[in-house]
Short mmCIF file of C-alpha atoms in Angstrom, two decimals:
data_model
loop_
_atom_site.label_atom_id
_atom_site.label_comp_id
_atom_site.label_asym_id
_atom_site.label_seq_id
_atom_site.Cartn_x
_atom_site.Cartn_y
_atom_site.Cartn_z
CA UNK V 394 -2.53 -15.85 13.10
CA UNK V 395 0.12 -16.91 15.50
CA UNK V 396 -2.34 -18.98 17.30
CA UNK V 397 -4.12 -20.29 13.99
CA UNK V 398 -3.58 -24.42 14.01
CA UNK V 399 -3.91 -24.27 10.31
CA UNK V 400 -1.38 -21.45 9.30
CA UNK V 401 1.06 -22.91 11.89
CA UNK V 402 0.76 -26.10 10.46
CA UNK V 403 1.24 -24.99 6.72
CA UNK V 404 4.13 -22.69 7.93
CA UNK V 405 6.00 -25.26 9.84
CA UNK V 406 5.80 -27.77 6.77
CA UNK V 407 7.53 -24.83 4.25
CA UNK V 408 10.16 -23.58 7.10
CA UNK V 409 11.34 -26.95 8.01
CA UNK V 410 11.45 -27.97 4.12
CA UNK V 411 13.71 -24.66 3.29
CA UNK V 412 15.96 -25.38 6.42
CA UNK V 413 16.62 -28.94 5.17
CA UNK V 414 17.28 -27.79 1.64
CA UNK V 415 19.64 -25.31 3.06
CA UNK V 416 21.56 -27.69 5.12
CA UNK V 417 22.39 -29.29 1.73
CA UNK V 418 24.38 -26.66 0.19
CA UNK V 419 25.65 -25.26 3.40
CA UNK V 420 29.28 -25.45 4.82
CA UNK V 421 28.58 -27.03 7.85
CA UNK V 422 25.55 -29.12 6.79
CA UNK V 423 22.51 -28.72 9.37
CA UNK V 424 24.57 -27.26 12.08
CA UNK V 425 25.42 -24.46 9.55
CA UNK V 426 22.12 -23.29 9.10
CA UNK V 427 21.29 -20.60 11.77
CA UNK V 428 17.53 -19.73 12.36
CA UNK V 429 17.45 -15.92 13.06
CA UNK V 430 13.57 -15.79 13.59
CA UNK V 431 11.69 -18.59 14.26
CA UNK V 432 8.24 -17.10 13.64
CA UNK V 433 6.84 -13.80 12.81
CA UNK V 434 4.21 -11.85 11.10
CA UNK V 435 4.81 -9.68 7.94
CA UNK V 436 2.08 -7.40 7.31
CA UNK V 437 0.64 -6.08 4.01
CA UNK V 438 -2.25 -3.57 3.47
CA UNK V 439 -4.68 -6.45 2.71
CA UNK V 440 -2.95 -9.75 3.57
CA UNK V 441 -0.44 -10.71 6.13
CA UNK V 442 2.10 -13.54 6.22
CA UNK V 443 3.94 -15.91 9.10
CA UNK V 444 7.55 -15.66 7.91
CA UNK V 445 11.12 -17.13 9.51
CA UNK V 446 14.34 -16.10 8.57
CA UNK V 447 17.50 -18.56 8.31
CA UNK V 448 21.27 -17.95 7.37
CA UNK V 449 23.87 -19.97 6.19
CA UNK V 450 27.72 -20.02 4.46
CA UNK V 451 27.35 -21.69 1.38
CA UNK V 452 29.83 -24.16 0.76
CA UNK V 453 32.42 -23.23 -1.97
CA UNK V 454 31.74 -25.50 -4.72
CA UNK V 455 27.95 -24.27 -4.78
CA UNK V 456 26.86 -21.50 -7.19
CA UNK V 457 23.88 -19.72 -7.80
CA UNK V 458 21.96 -21.96 -9.68
CA UNK V 459 22.64 -24.65 -7.36
CA UNK V 460 21.12 -22.69 -4.73
CA UNK V 461 18.11 -22.06 -6.72
CA UNK V 462 17.88 -25.78 -7.52
CA UNK V 463 18.17 -26.73 -4.00
CA UNK V 464 15.60 -24.15 -2.49
CA UNK V 465 13.08 -24.32 -5.29
CA UNK V 466 10.27 -24.99 -5.37
CA UNK V 467 9.46 -24.97 -2.07
CA UNK V 468 5.86 -26.68 -0.38
CA UNK V 469 4.45 -23.17 -0.66
CA UNK V 470 4.27 -23.33 -4.49
CA UNK V 471 3.99 -26.71 -5.30
CA UNK V 472 3.09 -28.95 -2.23
CA UNK V 473 4.74 -31.51 -0.10
CA UNK V 474 6.76 -33.80 -0.56
CA UNK V 475 8.22 -31.79 -3.41
CA UNK V 476 8.72 -34.65 -5.95
CA UNK V 477 5.52 -36.31 -5.44
CA UNK V 478 3.80 -32.77 -5.35
CA UNK V 479 5.48 -31.54 -8.74
CA UNK V 480 4.65 -34.67 -10.72
CA UNK V 481 0.85 -34.00 -9.70
CA UNK V 482 0.83 -30.55 -10.73
CA UNK V 483 2.49 -31.33 -14.07
CA UNK V 484 -0.23 -34.00 -14.58
CA UNK V 485 -3.45 -31.87 -13.33
CA UNK V 486 -2.51 -28.48 -14.28
CA UNK V 487 -1.50 -28.67 -18.18
CA UNK V 488 -2.47 -25.05 -18.72
CA UNK V 489 0.10 -22.17 -19.03
CA UNK V 490 0.27 -20.68 -15.57
CA UNK V 491 2.83 -17.66 -17.05
CA UNK V 492 5.59 -16.75 -14.16
CA UNK V 493 3.68 -18.21 -11.37
CA UNK V 494 5.86 -19.92 -8.88
CA UNK V 495 8.51 -19.27 -11.10
CA UNK V 496 12.25 -17.98 -9.75
CA UNK V 497 12.62 -14.31 -10.87
CA UNK V 498 15.97 -12.33 -10.33
CA UNK V 499 19.47 -11.63 -11.53
CA UNK V 500 23.05 -12.70 -11.22
CA UNK V 501 26.12 -10.77 -11.94
CA UNK V 502 29.78 -10.93 -11.02
CA UNK V 503 29.08 -9.84 -7.48
CA UNK V 504 26.54 -12.04 -6.45
CA UNK V 505 22.72 -12.84 -6.97
CA UNK V 506 19.08 -11.98 -5.71
CA UNK V 507 15.96 -14.02 -6.58
CA UNK V 508 12.39 -14.14 -5.53
CA UNK V 509 9.40 -16.40 -6.26
CA UNK V 510 6.25 -14.87 -8.13
CA UNK V 511 3.57 -16.03 -5.82
CA UNK V 512 1.20 -13.73 -7.31
CA UNK V 513 1.25 -13.39 -11.27
CA UNK V 514 -1.14 -12.31 -14.37
CA UNK V 515 -0.99 -13.70 -17.65
CA UNK V 516 -2.04 -11.84 -20.64
CA UNK V 517 -2.94 -13.10 -24.12
CA UNK V 518 -5.26 -12.46 -26.96
CA UNK V 519 -9.16 -13.22 -26.59
CA UNK V 520 -10.69 -15.74 -28.74
CA UNK V 521 -11.59 -13.27 -31.38
CA UNK V 522 -8.10 -11.64 -31.11
CA UNK V 523 -9.40 -8.28 -30.64
CA UNK V 524 -9.70 -8.44 -26.66
CA UNK V 525 -7.05 -8.86 -24.36
CA UNK V 526 -7.39 -11.86 -21.59
CA UNK V 527 -5.73 -11.61 -18.11
CA UNK V 528 -5.66 -15.05 -16.04
CA UNK V 529 -4.68 -14.07 -12.39
CA UNK V 530 -2.96 -16.63 -10.54
CA UNK V 531 -2.48 -16.84 -6.74
CA UNK V 532 -2.51 -20.14 -4.15
CA UNK V 533 -3.41 -20.84 -0.79
CA UNK V 534 -2.07 -23.74 1.44
CA UNK V 535 -4.22 -26.70 1.77
CA UNK V 536 -3.33 -28.59 4.94
CA UNK V 537 -5.63 -31.04 7.39
CA UNK V 538 -6.83 -28.17 9.31
CA UNK V 539 -7.95 -25.88 6.40
CA UNK V 540 -11.63 -24.63 5.83
CA UNK V 541 -12.77 -24.25 2.18
CA UNK V 542 -14.60 -21.09 2.94
CA UNK V 543 -11.53 -19.50 4.54
CA UNK V 544 -9.16 -20.55 1.67
CA UNK V 545 -11.48 -18.96 -0.99
CA UNK V 546 -11.65 -15.67 1.06
CA UNK V 547 -7.72 -15.67 1.51
CA UNK V 548 -7.40 -16.21 -2.53
CA UNK V 549 -9.65 -13.34 -3.22
CA UNK V 550 -7.59 -10.81 -0.81
CA UNK V 551 -4.68 -11.98 -2.82
CA UNK V 552 -5.72 -11.31 -6.19
CA UNK V 553 -7.38 -8.06 -5.12
CA UNK V 554 -4.40 -5.66 -5.51
CA UNK V 555 -3.91 -7.46 -9.38
CA UNK V 556 -7.60 -6.87 -10.10
CA UNK V 557 -7.19 -3.30 -9.23
CA UNK V 558 -4.35 -2.68 -11.60
CA UNK V 559 -5.75 -4.36 -14.21
CA UNK V 560 -9.12 -2.22 -14.05
CA UNK V 561 -7.42 1.16 -13.53
CA UNK V 562 -7.06 1.56 -17.33
CA UNK V 563 -10.66 0.95 -17.66
CA UNK V 564 -12.02 2.17 -14.51
CA UNK V 565 -15.14 3.75 -15.77
CA UNK V 566 -16.28 0.09 -16.56
CA UNK V 567 -16.10 -1.12 -12.99
CA UNK V 568 -19.74 -0.82 -11.97
CA UNK V 569 -20.03 -3.80 -14.31
CA UNK V 570 -17.25 -5.81 -12.59
CA UNK V 571 -17.62 -4.95 -8.82
CA UNK V 572 -19.87 -3.99 -6.22
CA UNK V 573 -22.79 -1.89 -7.53
CA UNK V 574 -25.85 -2.16 -5.58
CA UNK V 575 -29.49 -1.09 -6.16
CA UNK V 576 -29.78 0.60 -2.63
CA UNK V 577 -29.83 4.35 -2.84
CA UNK V 578 -27.75 4.52 -0.32
CA UNK V 579 -25.16 2.22 -1.39
CA UNK V 580 -25.36 3.56 -4.64
CA UNK V 581 -24.58 6.88 -3.81
CA UNK V 582 -21.72 6.08 -1.59
CA UNK V 583 -20.19 4.11 -4.24
CA UNK V 584 -20.38 6.81 -6.60
CA UNK V 585 -18.63 8.82 -4.06
CA UNK V 586 -15.74 6.55 -3.26
CA UNK V 587 -15.31 5.71 -6.78
CA UNK V 588 -14.94 9.44 -8.12
CA UNK V 589 -12.44 9.78 -4.77
CA UNK V 590 -10.24 7.02 -6.15
CA UNK V 591 -10.45 8.43 -9.80
CA UNK V 592 -9.23 11.70 -8.12
CA UNK V 593 -6.22 10.10 -6.39
CA UNK V 594 -7.54 8.98 -2.96
CA UNK V 595 -6.21 5.12 -2.40
CA UNK V 596 -6.60 5.12 1.31
CA UNK V 597 -9.98 4.83 3.30
CA UNK V 598 -9.55 5.15 7.00
CA UNK V 599 -12.69 3.60 8.64
CA UNK V 600 -14.31 3.94 12.14
CA UNK V 601 -16.90 1.52 12.39
CA UNK V 602 -20.62 2.49 12.94
CA UNK V 603 -24.48 1.89 11.78
CA UNK V 604 -25.09 5.20 9.90
CA UNK V 605 -22.04 5.08 7.69
CA UNK V 606 -22.33 1.30 6.61
CA UNK V 607 -23.03 2.27 3.04
CA UNK V 608 -19.51 4.43 3.06
CA UNK V 609 -17.53 1.34 4.58
CA UNK V 610 -19.00 -1.32 2.33
CA UNK V 611 -18.20 1.04 -0.98
CA UNK V 612 -14.42 1.40 0.21
CA UNK V 613 -14.15 -2.02 1.09
CA UNK V 614 -15.89 -3.34 -2.05
CA UNK V 615 -13.69 -0.99 -4.28
CA UNK V 616 -10.86 -2.75 -6.20
CA UNK V 617 -8.72 0.19 -6.06
CA UNK V 618 -9.40 1.24 -2.49
CA UNK V 619 -7.31 0.22 0.70
CA UNK V 620 -8.90 0.17 3.85
CA UNK V 621 -7.71 0.68 7.36
CA UNK V 622 -10.12 0.07 10.34
CA UNK V 623 -9.85 1.56 13.60
CA UNK V 624 -12.62 1.66 16.63
CA UNK V 625 -11.19 5.17 17.89
CA UNK V 626 -12.06 8.13 16.05
CA UNK V 627 -9.54 10.41 17.61
CA UNK V 628 -6.83 7.59 16.79
CA UNK V 629 -7.91 7.28 13.35
CA UNK V 630 -8.01 11.00 12.51
CA UNK V 631 -4.41 11.25 13.55
CA UNK V 632 -3.56 8.20 11.68
CA UNK V 633 -4.74 9.84 8.62
CA UNK V 634 -2.97 12.91 9.39
CA UNK V 635 0.48 11.30 9.33
CA UNK V 636 -0.60 9.70 6.29
CA UNK V 637 -1.04 12.75 4.59
CA UNK V 638 1.77 14.07 5.79
CA UNK V 639 4.01 11.55 4.46
CA UNK V 640 2.23 10.78 1.08
CA UNK V 641 1.30 14.77 0.09
CA UNK V 642 -2.26 14.00 -0.90
CA UNK V 643 -5.49 12.86 0.98
CA UNK V 644 -7.02 10.01 2.20
CA UNK V 645 -10.70 9.57 3.44
CA UNK V 646 -11.79 9.29 7.12
CA UNK V 647 -15.38 7.75 7.29
CA UNK V 648 -17.00 7.81 10.58
CA UNK V 649 -20.47 7.40 11.65
CA UNK V 650 -23.10 10.04 13.23
CA UNK V 651 -22.75 12.07 16.54
CA UNK V 652 -20.06 12.36 18.82
CA UNK V 653 -17.91 10.24 16.53
CA UNK V 654 -17.61 13.47 14.66
CA UNK V 655 -16.66 15.53 17.60
CA UNK V 656 -13.90 13.33 18.18
CA UNK V 657 -11.95 14.48 14.85
CA UNK V 658 -11.93 17.83 15.90
CA UNK V 659 -8.31 17.49 17.19
CA UNK V 660 -6.94 15.83 13.91
CA UNK V 661 -9.12 18.19 11.88
CA UNK V 662 -7.26 21.44 13.57
CA UNK V 663 -3.91 19.94 13.10
CA UNK V 664 -4.66 19.47 9.32
CA UNK V 665 -5.55 22.92 9.16
CA UNK V 666 -2.23 24.13 10.99
CA UNK V 667 -0.12 22.33 8.82
CA UNK V 668 -2.15 22.44 5.57
CA UNK V 669 -2.31 18.86 5.20
CA UNK V 670 -4.82 17.60 2.60
CA UNK V 671 -7.54 15.15 4.18
CA UNK V 672 -10.96 14.38 3.39
CA UNK V 673 -13.47 13.72 6.20
CA UNK V 674 -16.62 11.67 5.45
CA UNK V 675 -19.12 11.94 8.06
CA UNK V 676 -22.46 10.12 7.87
CA UNK V 677 -25.60 12.05 9.55
CA UNK V 678 -29.14 11.66 10.03
CA UNK V 679 -31.49 13.09 7.53
CA UNK V 680 -33.46 16.68 8.09
CA UNK V 681 -36.43 14.88 9.61
CA UNK V 682 -34.35 13.22 12.49
CA UNK V 683 -32.26 16.44 13.08
CA UNK V 684 -33.36 18.00 16.53
CA UNK V 685 -35.95 15.38 17.59
CA UNK V 686 -33.74 13.52 20.19
CA UNK V 687 -32.93 10.56 17.79
CA UNK V 688 -29.77 8.42 18.96
CA UNK V 689 -26.54 9.21 17.77
CA UNK V 690 -27.61 12.50 16.46
CA UNK V 691 -25.84 16.09 16.94
CA UNK V 692 -25.72 19.34 15.12
CA UNK V 693 -22.86 18.57 13.01
CA UNK V 694 -23.48 20.67 10.59
CA UNK V 695 -20.15 22.58 9.41
CA UNK V 696 -18.90 21.22 12.81
CA UNK V 697 -15.25 22.40 11.73
CA UNK V 698 -16.41 25.69 10.04
CA UNK V 699 -13.28 27.66 11.64
CA UNK V 700 -10.68 25.13 10.22
CA UNK V 701 -12.13 23.64 7.19
CA UNK V 702 -11.39 24.38 3.63
CA UNK V 703 -14.57 23.48 2.20
CA UNK V 704 -17.96 21.97 3.57
CA UNK V 705 -21.11 20.48 1.81
CA UNK V 706 -23.99 19.01 3.39
CA UNK V 707 -24.92 16.45 0.81
CA UNK V 708 -28.46 15.38 -0.30
CA UNK V 709 -30.33 12.38 1.06
CA UNK V 710 -29.30 9.43 -1.43
CA UNK V 711 -32.87 8.88 -2.98
CA UNK V 712 -34.39 12.07 -2.60
CA UNK V 713 -32.91 12.92 -6.36
CA UNK V 714 -35.22 12.28 -9.28
CA UNK V 715 -33.23 9.94 -11.24
CA UNK V 716 -30.60 7.35 -10.69
CA UNK V 717 -28.19 9.06 -12.85
CA UNK V 718 -28.85 12.44 -11.10
CA UNK V 719 -28.13 11.04 -7.97
CA UNK V 720 -24.81 9.44 -8.99
CA UNK V 721 -23.42 12.50 -11.03
CA UNK V 722 -24.54 15.08 -7.56
CA UNK V 723 -22.13 12.42 -5.60
CA UNK V 724 -19.50 12.16 -7.88
CA UNK V 725 -19.50 16.11 -8.37
CA UNK V 726 -19.35 16.54 -4.65
CA UNK V 727 -16.38 14.33 -4.50
CA UNK V 728 -14.42 15.84 -7.27
CA UNK V 729 -14.96 19.38 -5.65
CA UNK V 730 -14.06 18.07 -2.06
CA UNK V 731 -10.63 16.41 -3.78
CA UNK V 732 -10.01 19.93 -5.55
CA UNK V 733 -10.59 21.94 -2.57
CA UNK V 734 -8.34 19.73 -0.19
CA UNK V 735 -5.18 19.54 -2.22
CA UNK V 736 -5.25 22.98 -3.80
CA UNK V 737 -1.85 23.93 -4.05
CA UNK V 738 -2.32 27.50 -2.62
CA UNK V 739 -4.04 26.25 0.71
CA UNK V 740 -4.24 22.34 0.93
CA UNK V 741 -6.00 21.23 4.01
CA UNK V 742 -8.99 19.41 5.35
CA UNK V 743 -12.50 19.11 4.14
CA UNK V 744 -15.67 18.28 5.36
CA UNK V 745 -18.38 16.25 3.43
CA UNK V 746 -21.24 15.64 5.63
CA UNK V 747 -23.58 12.67 4.48
CA UNK V 748 -27.21 12.12 5.77
CA UNK V 749 -28.38 8.69 5.36
CA UNK V 750 -31.77 7.30 6.29
CA UNK V 751 -31.79 3.58 7.42
CA UNK V 752 -28.36 2.61 5.94
CA UNK V 753 -29.16 -0.65 3.76
CA UNK V 754 -32.97 -0.91 3.02
CA UNK V 755 -36.49 0.40 3.38
CA UNK V 756 -37.89 0.16 6.64
CA UNK V 757 -40.68 -2.36 6.96
CA UNK V 758 -43.91 -1.90 8.97
CA UNK V 759 -45.08 -4.76 10.88
CA UNK V 760 -48.89 -4.73 10.64
CA UNK V 761 -51.04 -4.72 13.37
CA UNK V 762 -53.57 -7.53 13.34
CA UNK V 763 -54.33 -8.16 16.79
CA UNK V 764 -57.54 -9.75 17.65
CA UNK V 765 -59.02 -7.31 19.90
CA UNK V 766 -61.32 -9.70 21.99
CA UNK V 767 -62.43 -8.65 25.24
CA UNK V 768 -61.17 -11.89 26.85
CA UNK V 769 -57.69 -11.22 25.32
CA UNK V 770 -57.45 -7.64 26.59
CA UNK V 771 -58.98 -8.02 30.18
CA UNK V 772 -56.89 -5.67 32.39
CA UNK V 773 -57.97 -3.69 35.55
CA UNK V 774 -58.51 -0.37 35.01
CA UNK V 775 -59.03 2.67 37.53
CA UNK V 776 -62.36 4.83 37.84
CA UNK V 777 -59.88 7.49 39.29
CA UNK V 778 -56.30 8.06 39.66
CA UNK V 779 -56.32 7.69 43.87
CA UNK V 780 -54.62 4.41 43.57
CA UNK V 781 -51.73 5.88 41.83
CA UNK V 782 -51.71 8.68 44.08
CA UNK V 783 -51.01 6.03 46.94
CA UNK V 784 -48.35 4.74 45.08
CA UNK V 785 -46.87 8.04 44.62
CA UNK V 786 -46.85 8.50 48.53
CA UNK V 787 -45.22 5.47 48.84
CA UNK V 788 -42.14 6.18 46.95
CA UNK V 789 -41.93 10.23 47.68
CA UNK V 790 -43.40 10.52 50.87
CA UNK V 791 -46.42 12.80 51.69
CA UNK V 792 -44.70 15.96 49.84
CA UNK V 793 -43.52 16.29 46.19
CA UNK V 794 -39.94 16.91 46.22
CA UNK V 795 -38.23 19.78 44.08
CA UNK V 796 -37.03 17.36 41.45
CA UNK V 797 -40.73 16.58 40.40
CA UNK V 798 -41.94 17.69 36.88
CA UNK V 799 -43.63 20.86 37.27
CA UNK V 800 -47.13 20.88 34.88
CA UNK V 801 -48.04 23.77 33.11
CA UNK V 802 -50.73 23.00 31.55
CA UNK V 803 -53.14 20.74 33.56
CA UNK V 804 -55.63 20.14 30.33
CA UNK V 805 -52.65 18.22 28.82
CA UNK V 806 -52.01 16.21 31.86
CA UNK V 807 -55.83 15.34 32.04
CA UNK V 808 -56.20 14.63 28.59
CA UNK V 809 -52.95 11.84 29.08
CA UNK V 810 -54.62 10.83 32.32
CA UNK V 811 -57.76 9.95 30.75
CA UNK V 812 -56.28 8.45 28.01
CA UNK V 813 -54.11 6.05 30.33
CA UNK V 814 -57.58 5.23 32.23
CA UNK V 815 -59.32 4.14 29.12
CA UNK V 816 -56.41 1.97 27.82
CA UNK V 817 -56.82 -1.74 27.95
CA UNK V 818 -53.21 -2.93 26.75
CA UNK V 819 -51.24 0.02 28.14
CA UNK V 820 -47.36 -0.09 27.80
CA UNK V 821 -44.78 2.10 30.03
CA UNK V 822 -41.47 2.52 28.70
CA UNK V 823 -38.86 4.00 31.05
CA UNK V 824 -35.92 5.99 29.20
CA UNK V 825 -32.46 6.95 30.20
CA UNK V 826 -33.19 10.46 31.05
CA UNK V 827 -35.97 9.55 33.69
CA UNK V 828 -35.52 10.53 37.44
CA UNK V 829 -35.04 7.15 39.50
CA UNK V 830 -37.92 8.22 42.11
CA UNK V 831 -40.07 9.20 39.02
CA UNK V 832 -39.23 5.63 37.22
CA UNK V 833 -39.95 3.72 40.21
CA UNK V 834 -43.25 5.56 41.17
CA UNK V 835 -44.57 5.09 37.67
CA UNK V 836 -43.49 1.51 37.33
CA UNK V 837 -45.57 0.83 40.74
CA UNK V 838 -48.46 2.90 39.06
CA UNK V 839 -48.15 0.76 35.84
CA UNK V 840 -48.54 -2.30 38.19
CA UNK V 841 -52.06 -1.23 39.32
CA UNK V 842 -53.01 -0.44 36.05
CA UNK V 843 -51.99 -3.71 34.89
CA UNK V 844 -49.47 -2.61 32.17
CA UNK V 845 -45.93 -4.00 31.12
CA UNK V 846 -42.93 -2.05 31.88
CA UNK V 847 -40.31 -1.62 29.12
CA UNK V 848 -37.05 -0.55 30.96
CA UNK V 849 -34.29 0.99 28.83
CA UNK V 850 -30.95 -0.44 29.69
CA UNK V 851 -29.96 2.85 30.97
CA UNK V 852 -33.03 3.44 33.09
CA UNK V 853 -31.30 1.45 36.05
CA UNK V 854 -34.67 -0.03 36.93
CA UNK V 855 -33.58 -3.34 35.28
CA UNK V 856 -31.57 -3.93 38.54
CA UNK V 857 -33.96 -1.95 41.18
CA UNK V 858 -34.05 1.46 42.47
CA UNK V 859 -33.55 2.06 46.28
CA UNK V 860 -34.59 -1.20 47.37
CA UNK V 861 -38.06 -1.04 44.99
CA UNK V 862 -40.06 -4.03 45.05
CA UNK V 863 -39.04 -7.44 42.91
CA UNK V 864 -42.79 -7.88 41.45
CA UNK V 865 -42.72 -5.12 39.26
CA UNK V 866 -44.29 -5.96 35.65
CA UNK V 867 -40.73 -5.13 34.01
CA UNK V 868 -40.36 -7.46 30.89
CA UNK V 869 -37.02 -8.94 30.76
CA UNK V 870 -35.10 -9.63 27.65
CA UNK V 871 -37.78 -7.54 25.50
CA UNK V 872 -34.92 -7.17 22.87
CA UNK V 873 -34.94 -10.64 21.78
CA UNK V 874 -38.87 -10.71 22.20
CA UNK V 875 -39.38 -7.93 19.56
CA UNK V 876 -37.50 -10.00 17.18
CA UNK V 877 -40.61 -11.91 17.12
CA UNK V 878 -43.30 -11.08 14.53
CA UNK V 879 -45.73 -12.92 16.62
CA UNK V 880 -44.63 -11.36 19.82
CA UNK V 881 -45.03 -7.90 18.58
CA UNK V 882 -48.41 -8.89 17.38
CA UNK V 883 -49.26 -9.81 20.71
CA UNK V 884 -47.99 -7.29 22.51
CA UNK V 885 -49.57 -4.84 20.71
CA UNK V 886 -50.51 -1.59 22.68
CA UNK V 887 -53.26 0.73 22.84
CA UNK V 888 -51.52 3.27 24.72
CA UNK V 889 -47.77 4.07 25.05
CA UNK V 890 -46.26 6.43 28.00
CA UNK V 891 -42.76 6.99 28.08
CA UNK V 892 -41.18 8.31 30.80
CA UNK V 893 -37.53 9.95 30.11
CA UNK V 894 -36.74 11.00 26.44
CA UNK V 895 -33.72 8.72 25.63
CA UNK V 896 -33.94 5.21 24.60
CA UNK V 897 -30.69 3.32 23.40
CA UNK V 898 -32.55 -0.03 22.16
CA UNK V 899 -33.12 0.51 18.35
CA UNK V 900 -35.43 -2.15 18.17
CA UNK V 901 -37.65 -0.79 21.00
CA UNK V 902 -37.75 2.47 19.14
CA UNK V 903 -38.95 0.69 15.91
CA UNK V 904 -41.60 -1.05 17.79
CA UNK V 905 -42.76 2.32 19.50
CA UNK V 906 -42.76 3.79 16.17
CA UNK V 907 -44.76 1.10 14.21
CA UNK V 908 -47.26 0.90 17.37
CA UNK V 909 -47.82 4.43 17.66
CA UNK V 910 -48.49 4.86 14.11
CA UNK V 911 -51.45 2.82 13.99
CA UNK V 912 -55.09 4.08 14.35
CA UNK V 913 -56.21 4.84 17.85
CA UNK V 914 -53.15 4.55 19.64
CA UNK V 915 -52.04 7.01 22.30
CA UNK V 916 -48.20 7.91 22.55
CA UNK V 917 -47.54 10.24 25.49
CA UNK V 918 -43.71 11.50 26.27
CA UNK V 919 -43.04 13.03 29.81
CA UNK V 920 -39.75 14.76 29.89
CA UNK V 921 -38.89 17.98 31.72
CA UNK V 922 -36.53 18.90 28.95
CA UNK V 923 -37.43 21.62 26.58
CA UNK V 924 -35.91 19.78 23.49
CA UNK V 925 -38.08 17.98 21.21
CA UNK V 926 -37.75 14.38 21.34
CA UNK V 927 -39.93 12.79 18.62
CA UNK V 928 -37.82 11.07 15.98
CA UNK V 929 -40.84 9.66 14.23
CA UNK V 930 -43.13 12.60 14.79
CA UNK V 931 -45.53 10.20 16.28
CA UNK V 932 -46.03 11.65 19.77
#
């Protein structure tokens, strides 16, 4: 904000006008006005302001009304130059603005104090006389460097606190006035957040993440919720802990799944020991993705069990039969969580685990319409595996080292080898947990087979391994290629071999899942770990 050309221009106009106006009533004129602060930032919950601070000794002949007449209105509420701006406002804005831009304060025998109403609401009777109508007023500074879209966003931020105050008396009707989506995840998240607000939660502390998106959007779009964002979960947890201690009531902490949850343990333990109320909302993967090697997934069920007052693993949104049942279920979860956290006899932290499927919508499947003509699919195939064995020797030497994969069931190996030999459009994927020598050997074998190689960013193969040759069939920038539906269709494989279990790229994971789900497509994963790595259940 300090570097914004628009903000500085607007601020400089107001600051200079105030200084000149103050000089008119100062004892020593211009020289009697002292600038205590040239430019600073005043932060509020949802907005921030640039401000300056002046000091002056007023001439003895000047009273309080003279001070108000000299200083008010400033360009911040009427425009500049003042006289011309006021004429324009009176001509174009003939409606009643209530106390907006008006001076408010008091005068007594010892002095005076005044402020200017830069946010206001004017309440009046509706057309039929039965309903009250509220007109909200706020303003933005429009200068040469201003942008219309940014000014509207700023205006919405300024009116948000007043909207929240007006809605509190009729909070049950909030769905008709605010964010209320049709997506099951977003609907459940909003019901949870709304019920927490109704019970007394005002602050939502958010560490950004993909899986927790419905919760973050629900908090941000709720008119009565205040949001604080921090990218570090550990710091965020302690910020929330400090709020709970100071306010004596809980705030909600929202984080994504996986190790993000584990980073909350220190603050959770502190909340337990100090009996500080706090509500931890952790996003998670649904049941079908647990223990499958899915990214950002750990066993976080009741992870704080020795320190929590309450734990619940919520149902997956959309699995409940009706929308009303879903909304009521998540409202009940919020009520119980708040009650357990604020229990007079034993307040403390509670943990609500919230599994979501894809956060913002159903998964779209790309149909496989590739023409399997012989001319388009001619690739070199092998009658035997001799050429691959030769490539192994180049990388490994004549003997196989101890870090090789030990094959317990040779029938599985033979079946996989046969599927590879019969493949016309094979793809080799190198994951992050692959042994470097295995990765290089496999890539060289893929070259002999005529297969494309998709190397995950964590594989190390993109930059070469131990002086590897540069003519391997490693596809560069495949994340961008897979954005194109046409490229996906042309790239459709009939056999996928994945070496190493972990894949970071979400787009590559989706491509593999969609391709493997097609008929007559083989998907083979080679990894020495006994863990299951099959998030989509297609291996």
